[in-house]
Coordinates of C-alpha atoms in Angstrom, one line a residue:
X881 CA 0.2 -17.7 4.4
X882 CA -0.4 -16.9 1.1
X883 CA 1.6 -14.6 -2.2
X884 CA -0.7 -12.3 -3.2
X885 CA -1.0 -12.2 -7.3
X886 CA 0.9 -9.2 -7.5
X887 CA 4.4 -10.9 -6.6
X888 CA 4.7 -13.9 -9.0
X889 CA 6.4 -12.0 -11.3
X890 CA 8.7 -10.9 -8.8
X891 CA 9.5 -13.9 -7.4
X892 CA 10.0 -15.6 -10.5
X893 CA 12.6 -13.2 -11.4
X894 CA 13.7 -13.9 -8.0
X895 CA 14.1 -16.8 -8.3
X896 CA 15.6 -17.0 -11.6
X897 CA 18.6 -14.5 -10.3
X898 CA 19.5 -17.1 -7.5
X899 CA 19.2 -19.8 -9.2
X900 CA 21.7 -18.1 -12.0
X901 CA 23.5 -16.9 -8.8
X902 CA 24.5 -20.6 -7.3
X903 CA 25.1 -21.7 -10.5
X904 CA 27.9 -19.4 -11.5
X905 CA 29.6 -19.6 -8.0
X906 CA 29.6 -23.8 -8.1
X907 CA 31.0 -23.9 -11.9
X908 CA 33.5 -21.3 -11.5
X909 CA 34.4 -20.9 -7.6
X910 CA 33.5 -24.0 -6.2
X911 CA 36.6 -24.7 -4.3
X912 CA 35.8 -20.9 -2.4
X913 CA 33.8 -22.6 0.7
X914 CA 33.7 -18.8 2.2
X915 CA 32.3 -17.5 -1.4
X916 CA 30.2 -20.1 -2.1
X917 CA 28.5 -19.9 1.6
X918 CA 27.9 -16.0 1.8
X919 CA 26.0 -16.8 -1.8
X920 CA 23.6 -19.0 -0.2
X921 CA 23.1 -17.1 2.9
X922 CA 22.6 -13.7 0.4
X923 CA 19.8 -16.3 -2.1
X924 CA 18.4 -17.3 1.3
X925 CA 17.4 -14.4 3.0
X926 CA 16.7 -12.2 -0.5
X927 CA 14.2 -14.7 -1.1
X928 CA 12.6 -14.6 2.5
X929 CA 12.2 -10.8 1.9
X930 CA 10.5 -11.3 -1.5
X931 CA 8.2 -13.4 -0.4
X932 CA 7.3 -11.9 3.0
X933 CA 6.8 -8.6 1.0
X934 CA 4.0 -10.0 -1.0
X935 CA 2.5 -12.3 1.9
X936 CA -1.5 -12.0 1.6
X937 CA -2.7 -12.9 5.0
X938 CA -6.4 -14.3 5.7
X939 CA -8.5 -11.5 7.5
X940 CA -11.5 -11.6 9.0
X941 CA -13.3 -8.0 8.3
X942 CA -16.3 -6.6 10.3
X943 CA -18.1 -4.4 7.9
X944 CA -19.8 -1.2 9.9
X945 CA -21.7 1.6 7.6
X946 CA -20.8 4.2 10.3
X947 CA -16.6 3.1 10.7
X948 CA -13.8 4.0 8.3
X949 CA -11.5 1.2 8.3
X950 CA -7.8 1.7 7.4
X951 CA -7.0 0.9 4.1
X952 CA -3.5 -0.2 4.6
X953 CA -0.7 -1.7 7.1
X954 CA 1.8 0.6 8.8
X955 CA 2.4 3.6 10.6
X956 CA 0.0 6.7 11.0
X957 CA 2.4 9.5 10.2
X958 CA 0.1 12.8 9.8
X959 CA -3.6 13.5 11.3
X960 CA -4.3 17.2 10.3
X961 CA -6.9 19.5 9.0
X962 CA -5.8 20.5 5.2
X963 CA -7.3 21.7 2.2
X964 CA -8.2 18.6 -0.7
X965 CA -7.6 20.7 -3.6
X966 CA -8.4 18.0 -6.2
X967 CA -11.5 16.5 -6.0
X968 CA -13.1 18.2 -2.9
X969 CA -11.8 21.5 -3.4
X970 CA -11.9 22.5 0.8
X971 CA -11.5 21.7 4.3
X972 CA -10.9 18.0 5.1
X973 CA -9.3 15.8 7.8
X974 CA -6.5 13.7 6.4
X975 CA -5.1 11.0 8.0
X976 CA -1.7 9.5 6.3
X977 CA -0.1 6.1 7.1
X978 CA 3.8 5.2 6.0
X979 CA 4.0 1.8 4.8
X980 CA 7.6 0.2 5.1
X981 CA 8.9 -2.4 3.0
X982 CA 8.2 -4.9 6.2
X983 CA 4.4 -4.3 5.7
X984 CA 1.8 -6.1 4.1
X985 CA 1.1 -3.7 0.8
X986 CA -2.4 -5.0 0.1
X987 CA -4.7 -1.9 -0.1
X988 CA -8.3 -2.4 1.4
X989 CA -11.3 0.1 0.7
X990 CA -12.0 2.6 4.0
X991 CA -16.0 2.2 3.2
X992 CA -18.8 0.7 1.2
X993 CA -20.2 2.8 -1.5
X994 CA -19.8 3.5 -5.2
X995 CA -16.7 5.1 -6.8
X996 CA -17.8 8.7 -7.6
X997 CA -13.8 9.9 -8.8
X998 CA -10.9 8.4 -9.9
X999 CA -7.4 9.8 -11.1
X1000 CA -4.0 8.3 -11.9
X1001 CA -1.0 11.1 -11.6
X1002 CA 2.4 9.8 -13.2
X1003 CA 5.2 11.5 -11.0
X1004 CA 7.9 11.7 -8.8
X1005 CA 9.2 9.3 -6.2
X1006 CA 10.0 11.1 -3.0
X1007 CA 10.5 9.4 0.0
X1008 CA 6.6 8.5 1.2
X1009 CA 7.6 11.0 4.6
X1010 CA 8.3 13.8 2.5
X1011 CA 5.5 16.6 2.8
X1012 CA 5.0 17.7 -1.2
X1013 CA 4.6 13.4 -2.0
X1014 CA 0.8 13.5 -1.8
X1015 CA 0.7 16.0 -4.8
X1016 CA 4.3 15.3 -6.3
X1017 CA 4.5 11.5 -6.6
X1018 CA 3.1 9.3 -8.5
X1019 CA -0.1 8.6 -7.1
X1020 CA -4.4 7.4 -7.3
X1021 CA -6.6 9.2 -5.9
X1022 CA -10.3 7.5 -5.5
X1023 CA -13.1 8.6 -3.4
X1024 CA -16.5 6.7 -2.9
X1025 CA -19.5 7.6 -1.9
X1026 CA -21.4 5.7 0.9
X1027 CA -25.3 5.1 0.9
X1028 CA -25.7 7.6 3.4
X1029 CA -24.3 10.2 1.1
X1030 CA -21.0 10.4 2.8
X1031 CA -17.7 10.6 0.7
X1032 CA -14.2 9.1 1.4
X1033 CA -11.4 10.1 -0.7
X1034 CA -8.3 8.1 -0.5
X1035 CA -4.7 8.2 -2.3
X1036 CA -2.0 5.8 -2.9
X1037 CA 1.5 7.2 -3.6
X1038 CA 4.6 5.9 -4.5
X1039 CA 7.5 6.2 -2.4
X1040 CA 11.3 6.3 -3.3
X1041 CA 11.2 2.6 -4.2
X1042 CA 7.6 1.8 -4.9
X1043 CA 7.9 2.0 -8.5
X1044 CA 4.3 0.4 -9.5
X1045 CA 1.1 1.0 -8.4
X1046 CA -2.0 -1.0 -8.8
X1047 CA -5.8 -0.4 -8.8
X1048 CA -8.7 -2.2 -9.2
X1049 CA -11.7 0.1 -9.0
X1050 CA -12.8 2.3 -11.8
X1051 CA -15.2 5.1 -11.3
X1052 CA -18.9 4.3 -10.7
X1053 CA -17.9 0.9 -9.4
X1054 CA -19.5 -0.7 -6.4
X1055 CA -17.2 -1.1 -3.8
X1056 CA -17.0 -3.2 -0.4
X1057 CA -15.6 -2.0 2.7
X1058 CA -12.6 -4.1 3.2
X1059 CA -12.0 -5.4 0.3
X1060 CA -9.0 -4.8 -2.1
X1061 CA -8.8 -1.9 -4.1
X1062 CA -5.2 -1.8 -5.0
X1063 CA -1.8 -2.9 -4.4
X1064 CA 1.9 -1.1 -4.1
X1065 CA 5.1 -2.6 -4.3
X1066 CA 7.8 -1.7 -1.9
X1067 CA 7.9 1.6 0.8
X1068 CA 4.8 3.5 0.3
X1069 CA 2.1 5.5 1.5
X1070 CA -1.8 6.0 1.5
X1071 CA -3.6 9.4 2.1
X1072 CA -7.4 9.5 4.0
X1073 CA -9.5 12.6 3.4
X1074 CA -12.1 12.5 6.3
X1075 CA -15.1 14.8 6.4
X1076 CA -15.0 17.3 9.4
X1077 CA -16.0 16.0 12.6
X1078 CA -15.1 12.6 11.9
X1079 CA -13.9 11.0 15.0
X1080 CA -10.4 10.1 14.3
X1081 CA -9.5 6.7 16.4
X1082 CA -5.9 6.5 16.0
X1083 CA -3.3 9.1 17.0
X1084 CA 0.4 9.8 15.1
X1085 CA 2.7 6.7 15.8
X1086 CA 0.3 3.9 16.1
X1087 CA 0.6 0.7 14.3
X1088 CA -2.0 -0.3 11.8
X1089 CA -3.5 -3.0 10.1
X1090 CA -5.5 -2.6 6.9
X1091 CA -9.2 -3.9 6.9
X1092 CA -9.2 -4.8 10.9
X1093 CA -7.6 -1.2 12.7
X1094 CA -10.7 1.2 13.1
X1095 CA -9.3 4.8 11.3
X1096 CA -12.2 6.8 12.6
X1097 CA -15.9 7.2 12.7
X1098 CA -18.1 9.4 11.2
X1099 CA -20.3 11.7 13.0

């Protein structure tokens, strides 16, 4: 396993608070054995979370022209028909996946294809569930266009404790399916907005991985 870029800061800081941490409990309560273990147990596993949250695992991508792959790990939490009011400006299918604190928070791009719109919204931090966060929260909202003409639009939002998010695209960029196109630390969630008739291939509950899980397929 290996810590994505996005987390050495973190983890220095981390690390620099336990380290602190131990230091103060051996000079000043050393004789505390109870104290001084719960301190070691608290470093321990606050470090384990730190680094598990920005683990960058090796994936092996299939790239397909005619698949959208998801562009994040997590939980699909909305597949409906809704108006895009930003960038489309009507109908589209919009597929939404909750990403916990436990997940992987590496962003991957849905499709090949060149960046034909990006936005950054500064805003709110509602829990990633809550209905109004895709227009509310701070948020990205990129769509690329595929060779076949075919657009994508895709939206990262902050959540009540994601409190930075990352992009690396700009518009008129080439992009490559799978790849990564952003990053967002702690709880959060990613929108899909799906032309009509796109076969949708995962249903509300299911677990999913970005860059391998098949999202849909367009028709």
């Amino acid at each position: 396993m290996t810590i994505h870029k996005e987390g050495y800061t973190s983890i220095a800081i981390v690390v620099l608070v336990v380290f602190v941490a131990n230091a103060l409990v051996h000079y000043f309560i050393s004789d505390n054995t109870f104290v001084v273990w719960t301190v070691y147990v608290l470093s321990f596993l606050l470090l384990i979370t730190i680094l598990q949250f920005f683990r960058s695992p090796k994936r092996r991508i299939k790239t397909d022209e005619n698949l959208i792959l998801c562009p994040a790990d997590g939980k699909v939490v909305v597949i409906e028909e809704t108006e895009e009011s930003e960038y489309f400006c009507d109908r589209r299918l919009q597929v939404s996946i909750f990403m916990s604190p436990i997940n992987v928070h590496i962003n991957r791009n849905p499709v090949s294809g060149i960046v034909s719109f990006f936005r950054y919204h500064p805003g709110k931090y509602l829990v990633a569930w809550h209905p109004k966060s895709s227009t509310l929260n701070e948020r990205t909202s990129i769509a690329v266009r595929t060779n076949s003409g075919r657009e994508v639009l895709f939206r990262q939002i902050a959540g009540a404790m994601a409190r930075r998010i990352v992009w690396y695209v700009q518009e008129g960029a080439e992009v490559k399916q799978g790849e990564e196109f952003g990053f967002i630390k702690f709880g959060s969630r990613v929108d899909v907005f799906l032309p009509l008739g796109t076969q949708v291939d995962v249903k509300i509950g299911d677990s999913v991985s970005g860059g391998l899980t098949v999202l849909g397929r367009f028709a």
